PDB file of C-alpha atoms in Angstrom:
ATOM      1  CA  UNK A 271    -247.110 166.594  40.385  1.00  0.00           C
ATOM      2  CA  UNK A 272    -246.802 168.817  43.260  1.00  0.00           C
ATOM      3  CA  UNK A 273    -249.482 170.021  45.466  1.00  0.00           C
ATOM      4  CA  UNK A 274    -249.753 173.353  44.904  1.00  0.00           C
ATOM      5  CA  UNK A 275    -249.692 174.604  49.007  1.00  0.00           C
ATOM      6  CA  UNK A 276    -246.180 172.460  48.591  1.00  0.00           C
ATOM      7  CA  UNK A 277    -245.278 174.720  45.792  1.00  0.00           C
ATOM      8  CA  UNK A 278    -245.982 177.507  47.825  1.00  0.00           C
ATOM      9  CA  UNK A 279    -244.278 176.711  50.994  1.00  0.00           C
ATOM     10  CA  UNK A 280    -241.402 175.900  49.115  1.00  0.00           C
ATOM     11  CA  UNK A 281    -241.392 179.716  47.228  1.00  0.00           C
ATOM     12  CA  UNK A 282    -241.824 181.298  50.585  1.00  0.00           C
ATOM     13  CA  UNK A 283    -239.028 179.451  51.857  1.00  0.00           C
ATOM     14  CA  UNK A 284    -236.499 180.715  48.808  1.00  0.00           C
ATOM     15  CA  UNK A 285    -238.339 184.297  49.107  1.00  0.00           C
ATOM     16  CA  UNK A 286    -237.390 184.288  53.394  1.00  0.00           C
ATOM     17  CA  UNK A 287    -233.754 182.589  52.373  1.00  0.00           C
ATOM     18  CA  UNK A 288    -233.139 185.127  49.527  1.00  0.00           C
ATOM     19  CA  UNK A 289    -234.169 188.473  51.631  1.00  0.00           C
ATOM     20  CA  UNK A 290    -232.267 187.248  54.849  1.00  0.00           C
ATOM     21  CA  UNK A 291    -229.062 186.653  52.457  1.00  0.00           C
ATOM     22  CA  UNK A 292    -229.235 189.905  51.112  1.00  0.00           C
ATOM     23  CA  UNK A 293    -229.986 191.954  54.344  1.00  0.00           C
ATOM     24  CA  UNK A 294    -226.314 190.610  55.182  1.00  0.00           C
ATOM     25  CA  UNK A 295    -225.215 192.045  51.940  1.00  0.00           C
ATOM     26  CA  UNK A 296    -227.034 195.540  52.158  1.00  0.00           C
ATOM     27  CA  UNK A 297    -225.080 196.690  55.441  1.00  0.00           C
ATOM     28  CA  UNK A 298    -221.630 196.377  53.405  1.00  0.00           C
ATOM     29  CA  UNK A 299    -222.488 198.660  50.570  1.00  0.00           C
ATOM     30  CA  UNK A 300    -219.950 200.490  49.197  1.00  0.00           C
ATOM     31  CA  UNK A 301    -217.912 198.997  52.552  1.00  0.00           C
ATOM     32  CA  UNK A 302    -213.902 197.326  51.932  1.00  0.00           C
ATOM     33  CA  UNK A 303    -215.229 193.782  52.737  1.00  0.00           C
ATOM     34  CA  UNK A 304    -218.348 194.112  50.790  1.00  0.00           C
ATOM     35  CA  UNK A 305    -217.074 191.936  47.302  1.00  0.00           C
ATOM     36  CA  UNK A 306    -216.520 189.051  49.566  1.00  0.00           C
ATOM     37  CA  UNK A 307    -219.785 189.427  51.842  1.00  0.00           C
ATOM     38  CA  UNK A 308    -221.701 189.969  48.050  1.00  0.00           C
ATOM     39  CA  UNK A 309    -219.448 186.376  46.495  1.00  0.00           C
ATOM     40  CA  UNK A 310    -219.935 184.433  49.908  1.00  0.00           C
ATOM     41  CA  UNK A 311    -223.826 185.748  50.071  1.00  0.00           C
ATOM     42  CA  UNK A 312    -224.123 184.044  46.225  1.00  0.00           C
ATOM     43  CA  UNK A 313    -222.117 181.075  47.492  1.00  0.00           C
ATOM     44  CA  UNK A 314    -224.666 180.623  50.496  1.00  0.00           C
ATOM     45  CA  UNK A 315    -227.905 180.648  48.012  1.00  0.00           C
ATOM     46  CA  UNK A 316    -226.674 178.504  45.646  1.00  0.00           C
ATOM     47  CA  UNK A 317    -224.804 175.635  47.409  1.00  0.00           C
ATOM     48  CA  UNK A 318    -221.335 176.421  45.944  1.00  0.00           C
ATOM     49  CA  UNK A 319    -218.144 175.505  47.355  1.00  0.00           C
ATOM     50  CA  UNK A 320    -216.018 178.370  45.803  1.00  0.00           C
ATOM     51  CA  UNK A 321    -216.247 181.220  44.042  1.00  0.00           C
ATOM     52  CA  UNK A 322    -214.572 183.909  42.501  1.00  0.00           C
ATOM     53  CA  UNK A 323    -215.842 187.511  41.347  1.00  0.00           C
ATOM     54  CA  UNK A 324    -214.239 188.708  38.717  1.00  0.00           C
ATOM     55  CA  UNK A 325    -214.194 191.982  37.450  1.00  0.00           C
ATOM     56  CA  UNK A 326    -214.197 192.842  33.416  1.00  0.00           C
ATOM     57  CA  UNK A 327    -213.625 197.030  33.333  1.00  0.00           C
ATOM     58  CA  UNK A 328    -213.691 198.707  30.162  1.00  0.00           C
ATOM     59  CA  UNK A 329    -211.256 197.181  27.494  1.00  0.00           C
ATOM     60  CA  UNK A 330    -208.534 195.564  30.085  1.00  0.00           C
ATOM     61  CA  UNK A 331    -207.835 192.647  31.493  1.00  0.00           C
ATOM     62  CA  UNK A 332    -210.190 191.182  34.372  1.00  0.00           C
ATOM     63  CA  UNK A 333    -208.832 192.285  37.771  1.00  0.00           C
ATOM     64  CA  UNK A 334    -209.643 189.640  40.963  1.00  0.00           C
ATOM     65  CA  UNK A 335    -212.465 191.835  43.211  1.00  0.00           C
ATOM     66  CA  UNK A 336    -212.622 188.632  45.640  1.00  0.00           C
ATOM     67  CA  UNK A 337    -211.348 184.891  45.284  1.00  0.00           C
ATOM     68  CA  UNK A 338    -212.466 182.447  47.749  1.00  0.00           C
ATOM     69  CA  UNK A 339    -209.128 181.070  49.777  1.00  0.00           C
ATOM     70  CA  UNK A 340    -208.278 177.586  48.535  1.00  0.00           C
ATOM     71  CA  UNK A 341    -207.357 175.025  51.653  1.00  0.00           C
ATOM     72  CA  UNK A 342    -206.419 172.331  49.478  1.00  0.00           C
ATOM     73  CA  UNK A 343    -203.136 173.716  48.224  1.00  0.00           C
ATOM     74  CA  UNK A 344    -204.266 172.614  44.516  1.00  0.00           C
ATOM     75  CA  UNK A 345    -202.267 175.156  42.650  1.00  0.00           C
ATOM     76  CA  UNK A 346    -203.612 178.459  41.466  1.00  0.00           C
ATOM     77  CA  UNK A 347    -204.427 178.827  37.693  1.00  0.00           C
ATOM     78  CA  UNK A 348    -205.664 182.403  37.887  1.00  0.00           C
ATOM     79  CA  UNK A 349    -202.628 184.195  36.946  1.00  0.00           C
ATOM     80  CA  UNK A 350    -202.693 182.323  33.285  1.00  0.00           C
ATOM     81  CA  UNK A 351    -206.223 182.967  33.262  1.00  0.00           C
ATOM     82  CA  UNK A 352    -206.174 186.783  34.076  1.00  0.00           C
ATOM     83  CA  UNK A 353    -203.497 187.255  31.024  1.00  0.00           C
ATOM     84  CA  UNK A 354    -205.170 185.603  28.495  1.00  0.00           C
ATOM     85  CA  UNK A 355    -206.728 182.144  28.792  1.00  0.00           C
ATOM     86  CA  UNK A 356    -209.777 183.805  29.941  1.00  0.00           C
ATOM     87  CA  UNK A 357    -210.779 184.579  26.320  1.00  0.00           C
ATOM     88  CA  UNK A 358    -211.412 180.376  25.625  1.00  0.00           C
ATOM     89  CA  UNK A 359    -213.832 180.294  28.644  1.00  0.00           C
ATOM     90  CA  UNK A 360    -217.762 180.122  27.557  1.00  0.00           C
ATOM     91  CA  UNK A 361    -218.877 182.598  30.366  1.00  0.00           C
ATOM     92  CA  UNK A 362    -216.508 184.874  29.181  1.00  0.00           C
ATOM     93  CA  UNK A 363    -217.506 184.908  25.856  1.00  0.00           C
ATOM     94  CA  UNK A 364    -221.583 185.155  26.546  1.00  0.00           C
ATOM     95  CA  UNK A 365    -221.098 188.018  28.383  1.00  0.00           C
ATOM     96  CA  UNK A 366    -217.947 190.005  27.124  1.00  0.00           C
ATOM     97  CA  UNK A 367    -218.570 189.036  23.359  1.00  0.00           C
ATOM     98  CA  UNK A 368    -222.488 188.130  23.147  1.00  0.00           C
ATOM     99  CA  UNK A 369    -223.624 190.455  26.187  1.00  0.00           C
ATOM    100  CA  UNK A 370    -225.493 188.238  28.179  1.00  0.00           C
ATOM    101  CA  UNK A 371    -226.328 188.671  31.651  1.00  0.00           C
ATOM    102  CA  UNK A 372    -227.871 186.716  34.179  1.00  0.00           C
ATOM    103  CA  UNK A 373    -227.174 183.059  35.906  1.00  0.00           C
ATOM    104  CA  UNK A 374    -225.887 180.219  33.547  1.00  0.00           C
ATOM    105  CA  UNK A 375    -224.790 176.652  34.010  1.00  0.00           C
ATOM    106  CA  UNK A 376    -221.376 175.851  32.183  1.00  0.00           C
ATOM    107  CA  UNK A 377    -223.809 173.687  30.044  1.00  0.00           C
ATOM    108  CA  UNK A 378    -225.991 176.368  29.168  1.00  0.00           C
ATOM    109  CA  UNK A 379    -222.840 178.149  27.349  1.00  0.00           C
ATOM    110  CA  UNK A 380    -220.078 175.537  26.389  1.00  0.00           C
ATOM    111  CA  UNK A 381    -220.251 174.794  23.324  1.00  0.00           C
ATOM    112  CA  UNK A 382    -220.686 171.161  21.772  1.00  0.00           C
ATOM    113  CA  UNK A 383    -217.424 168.793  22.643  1.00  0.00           C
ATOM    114  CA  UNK A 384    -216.192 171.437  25.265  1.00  0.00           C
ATOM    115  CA  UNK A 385    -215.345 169.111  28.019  1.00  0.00           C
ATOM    116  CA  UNK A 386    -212.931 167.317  25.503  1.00  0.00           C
ATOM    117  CA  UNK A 387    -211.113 170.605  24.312  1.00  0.00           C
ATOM    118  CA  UNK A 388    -207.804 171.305  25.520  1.00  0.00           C
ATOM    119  CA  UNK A 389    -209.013 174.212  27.723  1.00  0.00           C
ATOM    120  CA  UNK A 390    -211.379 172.442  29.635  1.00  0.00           C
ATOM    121  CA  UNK A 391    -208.296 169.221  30.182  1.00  0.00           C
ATOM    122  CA  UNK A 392    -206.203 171.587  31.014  1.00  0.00           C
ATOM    123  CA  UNK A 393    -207.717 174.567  33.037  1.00  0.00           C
ATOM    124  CA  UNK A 394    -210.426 172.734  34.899  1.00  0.00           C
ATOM    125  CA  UNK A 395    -208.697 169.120  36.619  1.00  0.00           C
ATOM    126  CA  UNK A 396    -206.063 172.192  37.474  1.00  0.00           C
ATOM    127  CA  UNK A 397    -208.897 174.020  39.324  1.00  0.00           C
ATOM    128  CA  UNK A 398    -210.472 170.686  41.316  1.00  0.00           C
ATOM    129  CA  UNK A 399    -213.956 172.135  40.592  1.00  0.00           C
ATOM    130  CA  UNK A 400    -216.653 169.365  39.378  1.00  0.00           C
ATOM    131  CA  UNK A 401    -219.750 171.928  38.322  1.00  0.00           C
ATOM    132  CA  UNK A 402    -219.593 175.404  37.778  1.00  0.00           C
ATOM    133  CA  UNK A 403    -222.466 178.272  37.121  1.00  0.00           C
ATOM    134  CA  UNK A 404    -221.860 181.791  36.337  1.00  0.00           C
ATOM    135  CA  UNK A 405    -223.791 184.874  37.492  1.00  0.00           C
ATOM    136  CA  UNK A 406    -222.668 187.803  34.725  1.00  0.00           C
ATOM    137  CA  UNK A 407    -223.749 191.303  36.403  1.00  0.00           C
ATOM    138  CA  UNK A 408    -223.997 193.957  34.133  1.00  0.00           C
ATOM    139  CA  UNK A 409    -221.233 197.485  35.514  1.00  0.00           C
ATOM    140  CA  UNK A 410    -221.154 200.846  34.053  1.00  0.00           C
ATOM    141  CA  UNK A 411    -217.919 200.183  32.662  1.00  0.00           C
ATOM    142  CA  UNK A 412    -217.926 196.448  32.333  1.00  0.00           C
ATOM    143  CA  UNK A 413    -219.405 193.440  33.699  1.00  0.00           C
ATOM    144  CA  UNK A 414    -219.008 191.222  36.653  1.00  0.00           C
ATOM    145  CA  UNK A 415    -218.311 187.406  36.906  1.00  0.00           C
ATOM    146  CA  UNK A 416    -219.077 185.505  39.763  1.00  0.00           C
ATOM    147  CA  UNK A 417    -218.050 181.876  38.904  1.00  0.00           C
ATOM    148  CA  UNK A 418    -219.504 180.065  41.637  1.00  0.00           C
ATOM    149  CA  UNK A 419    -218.113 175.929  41.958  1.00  0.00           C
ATOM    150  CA  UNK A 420    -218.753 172.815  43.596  1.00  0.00           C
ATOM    151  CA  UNK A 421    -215.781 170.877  44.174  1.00  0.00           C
ATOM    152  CA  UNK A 422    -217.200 167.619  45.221  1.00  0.00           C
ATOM    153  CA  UNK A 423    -217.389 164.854  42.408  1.00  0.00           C
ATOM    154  CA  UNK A 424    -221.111 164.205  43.479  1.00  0.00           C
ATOM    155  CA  UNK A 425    -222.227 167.525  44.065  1.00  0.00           C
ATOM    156  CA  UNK A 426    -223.821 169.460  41.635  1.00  0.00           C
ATOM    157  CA  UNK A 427    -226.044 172.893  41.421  1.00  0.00           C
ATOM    158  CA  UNK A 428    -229.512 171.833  41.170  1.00  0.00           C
ATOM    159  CA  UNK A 429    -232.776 173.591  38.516  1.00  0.00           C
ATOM    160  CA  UNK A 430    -234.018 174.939  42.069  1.00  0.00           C
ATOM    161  CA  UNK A 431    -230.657 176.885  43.328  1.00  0.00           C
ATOM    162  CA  UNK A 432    -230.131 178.490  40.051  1.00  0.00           C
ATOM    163  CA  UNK A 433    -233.596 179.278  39.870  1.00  0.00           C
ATOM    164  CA  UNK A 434    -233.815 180.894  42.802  1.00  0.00           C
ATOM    165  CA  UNK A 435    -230.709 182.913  42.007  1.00  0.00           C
ATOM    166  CA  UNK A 436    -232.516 183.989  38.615  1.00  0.00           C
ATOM    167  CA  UNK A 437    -235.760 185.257  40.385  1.00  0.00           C
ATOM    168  CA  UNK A 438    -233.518 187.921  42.854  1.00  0.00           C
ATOM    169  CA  UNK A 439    -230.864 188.875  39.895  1.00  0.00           C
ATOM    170  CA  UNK A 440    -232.518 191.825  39.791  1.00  0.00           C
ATOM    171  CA  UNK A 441    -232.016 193.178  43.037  1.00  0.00           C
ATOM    172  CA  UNK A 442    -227.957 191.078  43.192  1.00  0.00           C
ATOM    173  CA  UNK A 443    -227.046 193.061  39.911  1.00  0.00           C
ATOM    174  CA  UNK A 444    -228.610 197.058  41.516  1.00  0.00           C
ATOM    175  CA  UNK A 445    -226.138 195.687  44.595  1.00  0.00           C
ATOM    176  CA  UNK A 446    -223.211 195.326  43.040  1.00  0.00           C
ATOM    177  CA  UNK A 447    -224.163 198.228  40.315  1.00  0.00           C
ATOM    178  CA  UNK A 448    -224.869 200.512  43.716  1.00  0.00           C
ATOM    179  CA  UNK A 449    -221.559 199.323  44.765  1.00  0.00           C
ATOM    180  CA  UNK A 450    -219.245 199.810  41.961  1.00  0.00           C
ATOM    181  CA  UNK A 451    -221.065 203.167  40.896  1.00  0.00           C
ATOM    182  CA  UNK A 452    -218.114 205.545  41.592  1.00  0.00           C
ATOM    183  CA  UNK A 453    -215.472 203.599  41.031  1.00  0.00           C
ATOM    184  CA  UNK A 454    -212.319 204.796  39.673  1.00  0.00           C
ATOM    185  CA  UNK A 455    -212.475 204.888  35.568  1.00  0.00           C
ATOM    186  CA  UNK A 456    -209.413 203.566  33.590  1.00  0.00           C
ATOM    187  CA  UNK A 457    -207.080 206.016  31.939  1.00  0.00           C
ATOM    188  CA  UNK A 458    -208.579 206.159  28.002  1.00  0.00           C
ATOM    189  CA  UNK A 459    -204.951 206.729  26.787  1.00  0.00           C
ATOM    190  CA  UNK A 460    -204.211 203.170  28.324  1.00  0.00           C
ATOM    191  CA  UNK A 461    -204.436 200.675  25.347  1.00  0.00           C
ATOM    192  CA  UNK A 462    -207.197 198.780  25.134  1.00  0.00           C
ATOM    193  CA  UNK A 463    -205.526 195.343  25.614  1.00  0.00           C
ATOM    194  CA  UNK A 464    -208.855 192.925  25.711  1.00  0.00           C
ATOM    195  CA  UNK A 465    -209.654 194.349  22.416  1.00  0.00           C
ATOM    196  CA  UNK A 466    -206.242 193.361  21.766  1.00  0.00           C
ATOM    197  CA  UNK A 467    -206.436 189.765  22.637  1.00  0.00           C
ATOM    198  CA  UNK A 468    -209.566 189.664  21.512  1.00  0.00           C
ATOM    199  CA  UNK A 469    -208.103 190.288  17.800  1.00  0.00           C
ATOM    200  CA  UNK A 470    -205.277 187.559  18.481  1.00  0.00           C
ATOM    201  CA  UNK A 471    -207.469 185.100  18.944  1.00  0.00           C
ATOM    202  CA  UNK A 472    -209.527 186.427  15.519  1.00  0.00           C
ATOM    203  CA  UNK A 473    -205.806 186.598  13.488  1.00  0.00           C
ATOM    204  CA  UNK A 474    -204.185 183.590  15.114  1.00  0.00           C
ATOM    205  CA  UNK A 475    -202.437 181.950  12.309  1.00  0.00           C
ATOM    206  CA  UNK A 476    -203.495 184.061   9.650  1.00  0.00           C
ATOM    207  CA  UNK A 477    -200.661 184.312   8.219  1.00  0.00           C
ATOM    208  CA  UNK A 478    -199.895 180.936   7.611  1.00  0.00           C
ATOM    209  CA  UNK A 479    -203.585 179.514   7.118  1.00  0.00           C
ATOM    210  CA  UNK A 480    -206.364 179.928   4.275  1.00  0.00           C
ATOM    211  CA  UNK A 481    -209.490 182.037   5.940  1.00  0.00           C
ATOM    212  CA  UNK A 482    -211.164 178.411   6.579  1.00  0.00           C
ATOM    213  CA  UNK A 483    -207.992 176.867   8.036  1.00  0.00           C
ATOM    214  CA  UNK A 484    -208.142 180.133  10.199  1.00  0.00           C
ATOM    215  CA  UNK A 485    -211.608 179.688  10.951  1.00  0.00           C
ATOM    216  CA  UNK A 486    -211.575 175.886  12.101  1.00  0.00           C
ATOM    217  CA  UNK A 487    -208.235 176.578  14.515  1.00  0.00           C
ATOM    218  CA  UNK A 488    -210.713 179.152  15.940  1.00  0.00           C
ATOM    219  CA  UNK A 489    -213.551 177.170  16.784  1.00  0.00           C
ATOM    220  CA  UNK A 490    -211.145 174.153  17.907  1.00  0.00           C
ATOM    221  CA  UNK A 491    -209.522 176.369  20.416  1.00  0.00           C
ATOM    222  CA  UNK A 492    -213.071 177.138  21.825  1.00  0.00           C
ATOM    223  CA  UNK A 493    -213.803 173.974  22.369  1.00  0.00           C
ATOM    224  CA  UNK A 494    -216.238 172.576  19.520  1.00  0.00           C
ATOM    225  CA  UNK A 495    -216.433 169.516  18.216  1.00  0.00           C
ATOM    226  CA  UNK A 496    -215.808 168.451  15.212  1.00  0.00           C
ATOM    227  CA  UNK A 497    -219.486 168.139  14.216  1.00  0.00           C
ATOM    228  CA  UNK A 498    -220.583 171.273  15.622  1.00  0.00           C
ATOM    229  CA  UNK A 499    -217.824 172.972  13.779  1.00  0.00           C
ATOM    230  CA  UNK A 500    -219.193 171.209  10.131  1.00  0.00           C
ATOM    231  CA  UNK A 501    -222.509 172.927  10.872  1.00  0.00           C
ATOM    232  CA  UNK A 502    -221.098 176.201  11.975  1.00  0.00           C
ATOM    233  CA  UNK A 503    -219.606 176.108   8.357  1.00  0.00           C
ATOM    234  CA  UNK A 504    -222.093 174.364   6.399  1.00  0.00           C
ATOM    235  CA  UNK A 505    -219.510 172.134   5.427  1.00  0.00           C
ATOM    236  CA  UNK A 506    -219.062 168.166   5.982  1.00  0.00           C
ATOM    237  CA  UNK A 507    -217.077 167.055   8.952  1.00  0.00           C
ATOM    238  CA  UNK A 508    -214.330 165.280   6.863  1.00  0.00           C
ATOM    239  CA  UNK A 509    -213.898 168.303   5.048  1.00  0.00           C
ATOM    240  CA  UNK A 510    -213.187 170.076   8.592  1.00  0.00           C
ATOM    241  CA  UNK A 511    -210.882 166.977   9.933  1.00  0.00           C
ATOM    242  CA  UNK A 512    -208.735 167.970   6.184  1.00  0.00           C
ATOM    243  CA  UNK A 513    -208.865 171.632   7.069  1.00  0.00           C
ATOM    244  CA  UNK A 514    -207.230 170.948  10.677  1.00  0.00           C
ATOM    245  CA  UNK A 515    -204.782 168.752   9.256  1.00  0.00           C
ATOM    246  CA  UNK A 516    -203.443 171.380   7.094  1.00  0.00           C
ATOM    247  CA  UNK A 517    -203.688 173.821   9.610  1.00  0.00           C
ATOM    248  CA  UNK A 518    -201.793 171.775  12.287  1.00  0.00           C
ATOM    249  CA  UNK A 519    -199.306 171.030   9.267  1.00  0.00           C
ATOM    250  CA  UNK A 520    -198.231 174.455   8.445  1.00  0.00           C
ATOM    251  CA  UNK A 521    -198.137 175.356  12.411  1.00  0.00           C
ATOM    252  CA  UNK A 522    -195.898 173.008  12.716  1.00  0.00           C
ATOM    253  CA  UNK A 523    -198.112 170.923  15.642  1.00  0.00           C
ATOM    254  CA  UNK A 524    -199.648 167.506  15.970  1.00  0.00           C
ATOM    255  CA  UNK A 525    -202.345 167.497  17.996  1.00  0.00           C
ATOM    256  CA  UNK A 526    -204.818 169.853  19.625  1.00  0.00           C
ATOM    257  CA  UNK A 527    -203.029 170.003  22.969  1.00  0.00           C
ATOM    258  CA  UNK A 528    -199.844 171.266  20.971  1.00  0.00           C
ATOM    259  CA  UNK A 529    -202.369 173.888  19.524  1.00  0.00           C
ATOM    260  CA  UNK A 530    -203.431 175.340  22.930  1.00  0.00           C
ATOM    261  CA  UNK A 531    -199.658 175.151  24.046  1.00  0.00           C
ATOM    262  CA  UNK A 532    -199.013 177.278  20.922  1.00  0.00           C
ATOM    263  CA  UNK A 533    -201.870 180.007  21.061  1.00  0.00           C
ATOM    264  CA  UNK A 534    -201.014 180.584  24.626  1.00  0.00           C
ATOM    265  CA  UNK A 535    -197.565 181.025  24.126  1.00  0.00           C
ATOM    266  CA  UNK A 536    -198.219 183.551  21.331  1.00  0.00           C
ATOM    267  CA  UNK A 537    -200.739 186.024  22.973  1.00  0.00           C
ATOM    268  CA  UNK A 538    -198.185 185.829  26.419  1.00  0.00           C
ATOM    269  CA  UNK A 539    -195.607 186.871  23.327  1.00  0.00           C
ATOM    270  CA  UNK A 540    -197.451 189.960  22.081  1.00  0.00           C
ATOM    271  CA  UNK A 541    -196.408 193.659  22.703  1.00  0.00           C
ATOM    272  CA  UNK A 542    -198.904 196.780  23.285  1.00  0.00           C
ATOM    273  CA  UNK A 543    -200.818 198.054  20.014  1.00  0.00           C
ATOM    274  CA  UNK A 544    -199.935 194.605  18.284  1.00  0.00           C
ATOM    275  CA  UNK A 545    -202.756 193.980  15.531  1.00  0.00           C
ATOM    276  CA  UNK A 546    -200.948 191.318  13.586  1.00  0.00           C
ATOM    277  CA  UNK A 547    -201.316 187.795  14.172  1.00  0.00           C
ATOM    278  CA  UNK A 548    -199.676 186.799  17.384  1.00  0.00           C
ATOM    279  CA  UNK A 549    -197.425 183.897  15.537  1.00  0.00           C
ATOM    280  CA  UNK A 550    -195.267 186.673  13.819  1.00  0.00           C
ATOM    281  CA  UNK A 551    -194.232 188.521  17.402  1.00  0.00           C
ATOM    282  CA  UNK A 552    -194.018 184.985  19.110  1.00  0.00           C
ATOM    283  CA  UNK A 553    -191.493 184.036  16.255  1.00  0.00           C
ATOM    284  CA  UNK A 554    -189.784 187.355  16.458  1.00  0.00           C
ATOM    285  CA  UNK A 555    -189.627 186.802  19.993  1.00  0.00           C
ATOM    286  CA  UNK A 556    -187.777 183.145  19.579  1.00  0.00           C
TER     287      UNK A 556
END
């Protein structure tokens, strides 16, 4: 147990690191370099490596506001990620589809048997990160992301650096709302293309699959096991494995990898005001 002066030593010393960290910050208000000062300034507090603040207006797709330079020359997944593979990641989906806000771990939000979906094979070894947090900042017309990575296989964030990101959130979310206050809104005649993919991914295969078949492809693409998936449904696992082998049957796939390959072929496939499900436009298309 700690001693309690220890305790408080150690809470002054996050309260002096957190004010001087944000007195950098305050000078760039509403200033050209002020995302990256506001994503480095995160990046200082909590240890991270990289980050990336990402920025969710309205109905459209997320738009870059600052991405941390790679020196590694790994190669760049963002541009799949900005068109669409951004609706299979967790903090995505707490805060554009659940509306959370505040600082999560990727453990706090992936769901059961995430780190052996296809998504996470695929989009993360691509990325060289090792652990990842999220800070989801609440906009007038939208939200904010700033994924925030270690990229060193021993280094992770610790209980204490998120924490002491959770105690300021409320004065890093009035920055950045301060900040992005006046900013330019999006033309409402524009369609509303998250919406949009948001539907594809609810209508994927529906019109080849039963509602459960539908339902199971769903949750595999988000990364859920097989168990977790059974309880979702209140049905038994072995009836879910028989569901996903009829579903991967009438697709025309084999495994689950084929099944990412195939969902992210068909929303890159779909036109403006689409609401069908994407397989009939990505077979129209072939």
């Amino acid at each position: 147990m700690k001693h309690p002066q220890v305790e408080s030593n150690t809470a002054s010393a996050n309260l002096a690191e957190v004010a001087a960290t944000l007195a950098r910050v305050i000078p760039a208000l509403h200033e050209h370099e002020f995302p990256q000062i506001f994503t480095q300034a995160l990046m200082d507090l909590t240890g991270a490596e990289d980050g990336t603040l990402l920025w969710f207006r309205s109905d459209h797709l997320p738009q870059v506001a600052y991405n941390e330079p790679r020196t590694d020359g790994a190669e760049s997944t963002l541009d799949a990620y900005l068109q669409g593979a951004f609706l299979l990641d967790p903090f995505y989906r707490a805060a554009g589809i659940d509306g959370l806000r505040g600082i999560f771990a990727l453990g706090d939000l992936a769901p059961e048997g995430f780190r052996d979906s296809e998504y996470f094979s695929t989009w993360y070894p691509l990325t060289g990160f090792n652990d990842e947090c999220g800070i989801l900042l609440s906009l007038p017309d939208g939200f904010l992301h700033c994924a925030l990575t270690t990229m060193a296989p021993d280094r992770f964030f610790t209980a204490e650096q998120l924490k002491t990101i959770a105690d300021a959130f409320p004065a890093i979310e009035a920055l950045a709302q301060s900040h992005w206050a006046n900013a330019p809104q999006f033309n409402p005649k524009q369609p509303q293309i998250r919406q949009q993919l948001n539907g594809a991914l609810a209508t994927f295969g529906s019109s080849l699959l039963t509602r459960r078949e539908r339902e199971v492809v769903e949750h595999v693409l988000l990364g859920n096991s097989t168990r977790r998936i059974a309880e979702k449904l209140g049905v038994s696992a072995e009836t879910i494995k028989l569901h996903r082998k009829h579903a991967y049957s009438k697709l025309d796939i084999s495994s689950q990898g084929e099944l990412f390959c195939l969902f992210m072929d068909c929303i890159f496939s779909i036109p403006q005001d689409y609401n069908q499900d994407p397989l009939i436009a990505y077979q129209q298309s072939r």
